Coordinates of C-alpha atoms in Angstrom, one line a residue:
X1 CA -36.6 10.4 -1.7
X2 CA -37.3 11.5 -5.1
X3 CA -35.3 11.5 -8.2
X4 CA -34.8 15.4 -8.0
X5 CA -34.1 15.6 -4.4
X6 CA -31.8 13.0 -4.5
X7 CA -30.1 14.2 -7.6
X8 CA -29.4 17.7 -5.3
X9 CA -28.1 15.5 -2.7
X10 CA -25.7 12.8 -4.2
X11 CA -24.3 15.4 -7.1
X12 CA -21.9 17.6 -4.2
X13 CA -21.2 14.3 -2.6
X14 CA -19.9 13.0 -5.8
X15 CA -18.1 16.3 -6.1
X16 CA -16.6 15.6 -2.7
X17 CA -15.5 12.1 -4.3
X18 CA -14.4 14.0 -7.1
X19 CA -12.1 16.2 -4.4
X20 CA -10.9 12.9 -2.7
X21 CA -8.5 12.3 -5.9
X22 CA -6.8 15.5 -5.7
X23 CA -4.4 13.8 -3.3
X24 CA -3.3 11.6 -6.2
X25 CA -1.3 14.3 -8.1
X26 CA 1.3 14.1 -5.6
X27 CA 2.9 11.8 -7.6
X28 CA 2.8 14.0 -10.5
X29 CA 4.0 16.3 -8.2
X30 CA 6.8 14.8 -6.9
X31 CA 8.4 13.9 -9.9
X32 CA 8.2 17.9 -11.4
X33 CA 9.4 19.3 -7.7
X34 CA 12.6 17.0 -8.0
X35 CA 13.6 18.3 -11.5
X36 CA 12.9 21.8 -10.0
X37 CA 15.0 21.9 -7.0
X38 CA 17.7 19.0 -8.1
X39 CA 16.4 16.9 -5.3
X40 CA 17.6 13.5 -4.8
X41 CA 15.1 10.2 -4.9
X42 CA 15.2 9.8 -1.7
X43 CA 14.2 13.1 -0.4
X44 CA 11.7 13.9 -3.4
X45 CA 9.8 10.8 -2.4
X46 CA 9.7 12.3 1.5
X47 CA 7.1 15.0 -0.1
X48 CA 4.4 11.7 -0.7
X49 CA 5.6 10.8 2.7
X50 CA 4.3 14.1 4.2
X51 CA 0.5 13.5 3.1
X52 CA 0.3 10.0 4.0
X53 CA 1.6 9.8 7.2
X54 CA -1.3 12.1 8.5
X55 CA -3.7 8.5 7.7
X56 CA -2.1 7.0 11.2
X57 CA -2.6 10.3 12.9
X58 CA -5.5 11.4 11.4
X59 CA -8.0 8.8 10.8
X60 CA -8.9 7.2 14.3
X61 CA -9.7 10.8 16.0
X62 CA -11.8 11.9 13.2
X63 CA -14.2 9.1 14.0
X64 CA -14.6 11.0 17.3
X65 CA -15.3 14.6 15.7
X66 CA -17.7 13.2 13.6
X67 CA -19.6 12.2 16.4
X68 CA -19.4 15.7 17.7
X69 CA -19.8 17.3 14.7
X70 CA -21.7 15.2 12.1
X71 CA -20.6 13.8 9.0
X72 CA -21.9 16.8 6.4
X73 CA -19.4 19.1 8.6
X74 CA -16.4 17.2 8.9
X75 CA -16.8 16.6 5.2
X76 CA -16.5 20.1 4.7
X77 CA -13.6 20.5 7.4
X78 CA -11.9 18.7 5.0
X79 CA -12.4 19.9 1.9
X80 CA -11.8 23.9 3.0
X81 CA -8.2 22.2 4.5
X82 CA -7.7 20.3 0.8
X83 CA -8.7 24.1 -0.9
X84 CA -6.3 25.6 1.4
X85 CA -3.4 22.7 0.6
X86 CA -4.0 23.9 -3.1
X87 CA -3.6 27.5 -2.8
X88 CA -0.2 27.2 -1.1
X89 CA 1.5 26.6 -4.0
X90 CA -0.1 29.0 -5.9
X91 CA 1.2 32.2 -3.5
X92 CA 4.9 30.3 -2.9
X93 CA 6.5 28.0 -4.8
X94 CA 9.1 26.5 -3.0
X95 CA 10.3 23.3 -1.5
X96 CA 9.4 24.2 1.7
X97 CA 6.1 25.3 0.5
X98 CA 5.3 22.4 -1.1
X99 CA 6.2 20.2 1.9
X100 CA 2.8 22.0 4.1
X101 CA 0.8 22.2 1.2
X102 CA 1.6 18.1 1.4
X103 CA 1.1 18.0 4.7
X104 CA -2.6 19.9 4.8
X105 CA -3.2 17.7 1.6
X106 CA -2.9 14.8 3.9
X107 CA -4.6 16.4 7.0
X108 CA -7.7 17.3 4.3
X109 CA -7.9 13.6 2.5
X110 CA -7.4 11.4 5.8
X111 CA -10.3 13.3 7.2
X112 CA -12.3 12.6 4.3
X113 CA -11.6 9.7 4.0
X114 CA -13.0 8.7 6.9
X115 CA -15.8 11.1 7.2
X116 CA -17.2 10.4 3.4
X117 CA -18.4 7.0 3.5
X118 CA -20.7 7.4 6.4
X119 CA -22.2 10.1 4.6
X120 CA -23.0 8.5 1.7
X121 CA -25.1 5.9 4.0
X122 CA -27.1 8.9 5.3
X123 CA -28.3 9.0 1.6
X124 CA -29.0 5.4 0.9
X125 CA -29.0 1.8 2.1
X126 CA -29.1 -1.5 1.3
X127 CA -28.4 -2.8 -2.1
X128 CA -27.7 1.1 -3.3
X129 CA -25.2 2.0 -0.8
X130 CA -22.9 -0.6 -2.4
X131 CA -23.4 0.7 -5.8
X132 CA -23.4 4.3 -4.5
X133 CA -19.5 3.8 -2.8
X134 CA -18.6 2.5 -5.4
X135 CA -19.3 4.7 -8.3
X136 CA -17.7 7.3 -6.1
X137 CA -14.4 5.6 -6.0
X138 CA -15.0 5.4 -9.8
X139 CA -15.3 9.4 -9.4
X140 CA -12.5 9.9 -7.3
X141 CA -10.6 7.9 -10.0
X142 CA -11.2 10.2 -12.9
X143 CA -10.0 13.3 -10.3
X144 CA -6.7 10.9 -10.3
X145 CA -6.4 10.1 -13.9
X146 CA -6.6 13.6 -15.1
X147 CA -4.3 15.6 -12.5
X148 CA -0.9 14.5 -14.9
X149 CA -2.9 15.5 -17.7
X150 CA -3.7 18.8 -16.7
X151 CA 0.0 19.1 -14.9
X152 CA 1.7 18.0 -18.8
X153 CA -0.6 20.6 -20.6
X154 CA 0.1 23.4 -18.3
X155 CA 3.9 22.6 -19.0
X156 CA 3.3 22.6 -22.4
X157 CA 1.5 25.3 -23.0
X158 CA 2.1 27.7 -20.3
X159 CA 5.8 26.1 -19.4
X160 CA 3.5 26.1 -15.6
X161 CA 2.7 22.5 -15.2
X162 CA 1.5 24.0 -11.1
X163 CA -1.6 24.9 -13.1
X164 CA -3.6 21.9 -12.3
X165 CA -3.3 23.4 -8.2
X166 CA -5.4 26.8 -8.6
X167 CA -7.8 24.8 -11.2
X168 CA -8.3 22.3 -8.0
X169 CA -8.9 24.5 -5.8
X170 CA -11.6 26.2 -7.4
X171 CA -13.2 22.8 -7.5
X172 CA -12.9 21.9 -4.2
X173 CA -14.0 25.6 -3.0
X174 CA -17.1 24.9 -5.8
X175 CA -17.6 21.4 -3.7
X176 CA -18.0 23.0 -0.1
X177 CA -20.3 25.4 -1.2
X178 CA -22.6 22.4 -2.7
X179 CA -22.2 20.6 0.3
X180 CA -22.2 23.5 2.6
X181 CA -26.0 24.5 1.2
X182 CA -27.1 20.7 0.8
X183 CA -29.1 19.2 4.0
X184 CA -28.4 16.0 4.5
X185 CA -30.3 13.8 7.6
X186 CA -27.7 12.2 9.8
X187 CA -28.6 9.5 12.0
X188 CA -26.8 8.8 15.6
X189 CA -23.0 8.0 15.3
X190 CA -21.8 5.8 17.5
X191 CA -18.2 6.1 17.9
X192 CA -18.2 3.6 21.4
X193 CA -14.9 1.6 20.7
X194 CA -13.0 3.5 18.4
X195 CA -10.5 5.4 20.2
X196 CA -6.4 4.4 19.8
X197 CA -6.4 1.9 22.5
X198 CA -9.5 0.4 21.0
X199 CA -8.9 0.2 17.2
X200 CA -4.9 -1.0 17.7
X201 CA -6.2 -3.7 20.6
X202 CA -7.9 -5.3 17.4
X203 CA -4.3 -6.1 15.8
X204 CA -4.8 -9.1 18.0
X205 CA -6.6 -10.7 15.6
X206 CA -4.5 -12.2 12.7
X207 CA -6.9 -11.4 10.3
X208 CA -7.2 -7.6 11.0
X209 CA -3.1 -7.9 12.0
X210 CA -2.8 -9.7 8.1
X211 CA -5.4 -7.3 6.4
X212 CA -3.8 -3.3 7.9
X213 CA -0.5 -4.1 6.3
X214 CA -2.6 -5.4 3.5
X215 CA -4.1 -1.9 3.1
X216 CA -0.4 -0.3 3.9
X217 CA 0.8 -3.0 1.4
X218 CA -2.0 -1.8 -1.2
X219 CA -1.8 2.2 -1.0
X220 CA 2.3 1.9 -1.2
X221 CA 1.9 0.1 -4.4
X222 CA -0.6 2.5 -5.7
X223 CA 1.4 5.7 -5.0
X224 CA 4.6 3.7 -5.7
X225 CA 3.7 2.8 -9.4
X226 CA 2.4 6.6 -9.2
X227 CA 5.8 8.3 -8.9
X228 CA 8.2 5.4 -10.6
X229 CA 6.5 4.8 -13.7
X230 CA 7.6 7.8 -15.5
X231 CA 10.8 7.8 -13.9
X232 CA 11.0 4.5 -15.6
X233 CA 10.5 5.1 -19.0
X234 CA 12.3 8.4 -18.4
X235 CA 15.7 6.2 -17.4
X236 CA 15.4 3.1 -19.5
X237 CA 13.7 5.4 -22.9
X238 CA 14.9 8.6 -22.4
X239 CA 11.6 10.4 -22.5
X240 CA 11.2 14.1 -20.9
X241 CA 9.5 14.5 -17.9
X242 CA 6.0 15.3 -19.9
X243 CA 6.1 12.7 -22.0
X244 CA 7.2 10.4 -19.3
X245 CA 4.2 11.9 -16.9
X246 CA 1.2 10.6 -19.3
X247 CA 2.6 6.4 -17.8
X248 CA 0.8 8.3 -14.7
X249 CA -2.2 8.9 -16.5
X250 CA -2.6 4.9 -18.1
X251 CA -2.2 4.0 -14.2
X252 CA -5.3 5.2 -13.0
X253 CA -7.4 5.2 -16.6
X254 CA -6.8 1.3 -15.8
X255 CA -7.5 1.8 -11.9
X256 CA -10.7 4.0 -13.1
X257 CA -11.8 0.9 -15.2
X258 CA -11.3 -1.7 -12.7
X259 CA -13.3 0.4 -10.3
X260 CA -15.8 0.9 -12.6
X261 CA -15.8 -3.3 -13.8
X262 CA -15.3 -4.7 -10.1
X263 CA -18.8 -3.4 -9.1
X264 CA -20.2 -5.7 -11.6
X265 CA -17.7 -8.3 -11.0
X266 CA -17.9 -8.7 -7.6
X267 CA -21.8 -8.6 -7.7
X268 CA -21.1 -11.9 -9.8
X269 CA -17.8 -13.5 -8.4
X270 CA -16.5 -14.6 -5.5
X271 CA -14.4 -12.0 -3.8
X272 CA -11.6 -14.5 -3.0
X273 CA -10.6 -15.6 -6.4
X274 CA -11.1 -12.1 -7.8
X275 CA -8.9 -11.0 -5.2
X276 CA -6.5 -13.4 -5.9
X277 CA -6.6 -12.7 -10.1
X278 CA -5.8 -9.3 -8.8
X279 CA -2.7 -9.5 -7.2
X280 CA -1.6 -12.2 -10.0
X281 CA -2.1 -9.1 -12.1
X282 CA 0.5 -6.9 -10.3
X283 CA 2.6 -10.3 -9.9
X284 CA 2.5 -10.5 -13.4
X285 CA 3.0 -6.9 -13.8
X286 CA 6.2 -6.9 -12.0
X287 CA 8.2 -9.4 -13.7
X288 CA 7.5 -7.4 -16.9
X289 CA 8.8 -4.4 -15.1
X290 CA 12.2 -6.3 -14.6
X291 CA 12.0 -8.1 -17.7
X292 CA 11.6 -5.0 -20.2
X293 CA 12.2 -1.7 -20.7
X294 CA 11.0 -0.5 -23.8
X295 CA 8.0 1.9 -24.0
X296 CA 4.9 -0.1 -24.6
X297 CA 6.0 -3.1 -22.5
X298 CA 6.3 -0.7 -19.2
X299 CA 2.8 1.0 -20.1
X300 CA 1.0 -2.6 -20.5
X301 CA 2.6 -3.2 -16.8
X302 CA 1.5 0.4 -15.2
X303 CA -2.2 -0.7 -16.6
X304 CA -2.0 -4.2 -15.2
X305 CA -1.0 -3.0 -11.6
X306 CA -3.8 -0.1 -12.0
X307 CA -6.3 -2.7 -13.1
X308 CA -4.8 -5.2 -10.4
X309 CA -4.8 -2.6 -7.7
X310 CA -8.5 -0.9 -8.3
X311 CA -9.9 -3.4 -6.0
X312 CA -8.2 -4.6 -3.5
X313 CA -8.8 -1.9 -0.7
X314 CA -12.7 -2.5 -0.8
X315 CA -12.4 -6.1 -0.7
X316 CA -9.6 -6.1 2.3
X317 CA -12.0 -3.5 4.1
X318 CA -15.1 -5.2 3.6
X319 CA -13.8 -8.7 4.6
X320 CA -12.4 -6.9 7.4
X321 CA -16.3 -5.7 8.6
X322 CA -17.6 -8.6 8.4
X323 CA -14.8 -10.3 10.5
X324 CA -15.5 -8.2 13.4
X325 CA -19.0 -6.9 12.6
X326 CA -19.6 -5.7 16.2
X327 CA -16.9 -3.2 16.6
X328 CA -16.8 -1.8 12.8
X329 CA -16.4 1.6 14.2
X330 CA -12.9 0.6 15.0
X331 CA -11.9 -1.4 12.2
X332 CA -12.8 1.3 10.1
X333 CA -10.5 3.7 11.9
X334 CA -7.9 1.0 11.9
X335 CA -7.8 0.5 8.2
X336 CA -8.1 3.9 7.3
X337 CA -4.7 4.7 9.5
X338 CA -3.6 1.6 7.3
X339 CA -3.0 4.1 4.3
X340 CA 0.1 4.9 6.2
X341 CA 1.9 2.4 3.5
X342 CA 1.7 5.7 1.3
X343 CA 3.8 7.0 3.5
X344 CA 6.5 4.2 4.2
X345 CA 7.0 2.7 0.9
X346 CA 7.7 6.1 -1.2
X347 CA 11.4 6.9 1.1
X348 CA 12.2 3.1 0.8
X349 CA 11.6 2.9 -3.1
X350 CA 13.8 6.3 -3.5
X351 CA 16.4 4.5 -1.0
X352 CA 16.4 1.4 -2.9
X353 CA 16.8 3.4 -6.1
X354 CA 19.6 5.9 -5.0
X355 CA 21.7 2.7 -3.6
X356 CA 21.4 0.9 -6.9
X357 CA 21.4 4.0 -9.3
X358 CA 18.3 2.5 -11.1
X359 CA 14.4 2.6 -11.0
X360 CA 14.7 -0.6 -10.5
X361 CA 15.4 -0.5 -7.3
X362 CA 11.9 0.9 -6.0
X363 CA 10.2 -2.0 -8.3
X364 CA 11.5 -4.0 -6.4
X365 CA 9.8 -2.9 -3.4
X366 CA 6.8 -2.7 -5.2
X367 CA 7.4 -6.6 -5.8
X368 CA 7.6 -6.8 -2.1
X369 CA 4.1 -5.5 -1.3
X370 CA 2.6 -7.4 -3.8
X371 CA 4.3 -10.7 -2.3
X372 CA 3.0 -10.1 0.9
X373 CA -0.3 -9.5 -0.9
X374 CA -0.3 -13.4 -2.8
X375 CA 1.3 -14.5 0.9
X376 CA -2.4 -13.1 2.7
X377 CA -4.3 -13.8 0.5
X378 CA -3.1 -18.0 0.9
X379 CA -3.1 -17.4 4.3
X380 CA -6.5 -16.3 4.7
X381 CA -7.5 -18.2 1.8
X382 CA -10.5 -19.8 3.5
X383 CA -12.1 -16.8 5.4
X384 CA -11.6 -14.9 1.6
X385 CA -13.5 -17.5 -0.3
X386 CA -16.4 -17.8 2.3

C-alpha cells in the first residue's frame, strides 16, 4: 500500500480512535450533572454505571454482527449511535436525558470497541499492527484528556460546560463520513466459538478467570480516579467544580503518556515486570491519596495512577491471546464484556463515600482493585514473565 493510500485509510480510523475517548467525559459529566440536579454520590455515579454495563451485554454479540456485516460497518454502527448519544443532551437537558444519552454512549463504545481493532488489522500486519493499536489508544487518550478541558471552558465562558457534547458530535458525525467513503479490504471473520456459552465456558481457566476481573479491576480504577479526583480536592481544598475538573485532565495527560511510552517500553522490557512497576504505581498512588490532602500531593497521585493504569489492559489482553491462541475470538469477546468493572465500581465508590461522608471512601475501593491487581499479577507471576 502506498504512503498516500494508506494515509486516506488509517487517518478516519484514527478519527474513529479519536471517537472511542468520547466515552471518557462521563466522568466530567457526572460530576457537573450531580451539582445540577442535587444528586447524591451514589446515584450520580449510577450515570457511569449506565454506559458500562452495556460492555457485558454488548461485546460478545457484536463479534457475531461483525461477521455478518464486516468490520468498516459495524464501525460505523457505532459511531452514528455515539453521534446520536451526544445530541441528546443538546435537545433535553435533564436527568433522565442524560441517563439514555449514557446508555447509547455505552451501546456505541462497546461496539467499537470490539469492532475497531480487527479493523485496524485489515490495514496492516505484523510488526506495524502493534505499533498501529497502539498509537490509536494514544489517540483515543487525547479525545480523553481534553473532554474536562473543553467541559471547564464552556463553564467559564459560556456558564455551558454541555458544550463539549455538540462539539463531539460533529466530530464523530465528521468520522462516519471518513469511514463511510473510505474502502477498506476485509478478510473472512471467523466468529466459530464466540457466542455466550462459548466465551464464559473459558472462565474455567484460572488464568482467563484471574485476568476478566483484572480487566473489570483495571477499567473501575480508570473511571473511578475519573470521577473522585476532583471531588477530592473539591472536599479536602475547597476548590469549585472547574477548578477541581482540570485533576481530570492530569489523569489522562499521564494515561496519554504512558500510552504513548509503553509502546517503546514494552518493545524493550519484559511485560511482567513492567506490569508489575505499574500497579506499584497505583499502590503507591493510593497511600498518598490517604496520606495527603493538599493540592499538589493529590495531582502527583491522579498522574501516578494514569501513568500506572495506561498499560495494563493491553498487556492483560495480550497475555490472555496468547494463553488460549486457538479460540481468540472468544477471549476477545470475553475481555471486552470485562469493562463491566466501569460499571460496578462507580455505585460502590459513591456507596462507600455516602456511608463515611468522605471521598475517601471510594479510594478505598480503588485500593481494592489495585490489590487484587499486585495479588494476579504474583499469582500468575510465572506465565507474566514468560
Amino acid at each position: 500500500m502506498s504512503g498516500k493510500k494508506f494515509s486516506a485509510v488509517i487517518i478516519p480510523v484514527m478519527l474513529s480512535f479519536f471517537a472511542m475517548g468520547f466515552v471518557d467525559l462521563v466522568g466530567t459529566a457526572t460530576n457537573y450533572i450531580k451539582a445540577d440536579f442535587g444528586l447524591s454520590d451514589a446515584f450520580a455515579n449510577l450515570c457511569t454505571t449506565m454506559v458500562f454495563f452495556w460492555f457485558l451485554i454488548v461485546s460478545i454479540p457484536t463479534g457475531a454482527l461483525m461477521n455478518r456485516i464486516g468490520r468498516r460497518k459495524t464501525t460505523l454502527l457505532s459511531l452514528g449511535v455515539t453521534a446520536l448519544a451526544l445530541l441528546v443532551p443538546v435537545f433535553n437537558y435533564s436527568a433522565v436525558s442524560m441517563i439514555l444519552s449514557f446508555c447509547l454512549l455505552g451501546i456505541g463504545n462497546a461496539i467499537m470497541q470490539v469492532s475497531l481493532n480487527p479493523l485496524v488489522a485489515n490495514i496492516v500486519s505484523g510488526d506495524r499492527l502493534a505499533s498501529t493499536m497502539t498509537f490509536g489508544q494514544f489517540v483515543k487518550a487525547i479525545a480523553s484528556f481534553i473532554a474536562p478541558l473543553i467541559a471547564s471552558w464552556g463553564a467559564a465562558q459560556f456558564e455551558n460546560w454541555r458544550v463539549m457534547f455538540p462539539i463531539f458530535a460533529g466530530v464523530a458525525v465528521l468520522a462516519v463520513a471518513c469511514l463511510g467513503f473510505t474502502r477498506i479490504r476485509e478478510e473472512e471473520y471467523d466468529s466459530s466459538g464466540a457466542g455466550f456459552k462459548a466465551s464464559f465456558s473459558l472462565l474455567r481457566d484460572k488464568f482467563i478467570l484471574l485476568s476478566f476481573f483484572g480487566i473489570m479491576c483495571h477499567v473501575g480504577i480508570d473511571v473511578g480516579t475519573n470521577v473522585t479526583a476532583p471531588k477530592l480536592l473539591m472536599e479536602s481544598v475547597g476548590m469549585s467544580l472547574n477548578d477541581a475538573a482540570f485533576a481530570t485532565s492530569i489523569y489522562f495527560l499521564f494515561r496519554t503518556i504512558g500510552c504513548f511510552s509503553g509502546s517503546f517500553i514494552l518493545a524493550r522490557w519484559n511485560s511482567g515486570k513492567f506490569f508489575l512497576l505499574s500497579v506499584l504505581c497505583m499502590v503507591a498512588a493510593m497511600v498518598g491519596l490517604f496520606t495527603f490532602s493538599s493540592m499538589i500531593p493529590v495531582y502527583v497521585c491522579v498522574g501516578l495512577i494514569g501513568f500506572g493504569n495506561s498499560n495494563v489492559f493491553s498487556i492483560i489482553f495480550a497475555k490472555s491471546l496468547l494463553k488460549v491462541p486457538e479460540r481468540q475470538n472468544a477471549v476477545s469477546g470475553l475481555m471486552i464484556a470485562g469493562l463491566i468493572g466501569g460499571a460496578v465500581f462507580p455505585p460502590v465508590m459513591g456507596l462507600f463515600s455516602d456511608m463515611l461522608g468522605t471521598q475517601l471512601g471510594a479510594v478505598a475501593v480503588m485500593s481494592a482493585g489495585v490489590a487484587y491487581l499486585l495479588c494476579m499479577y504474583f499469582s500468575l507471576r510465572k506465565t507474566y514473565n514468560e
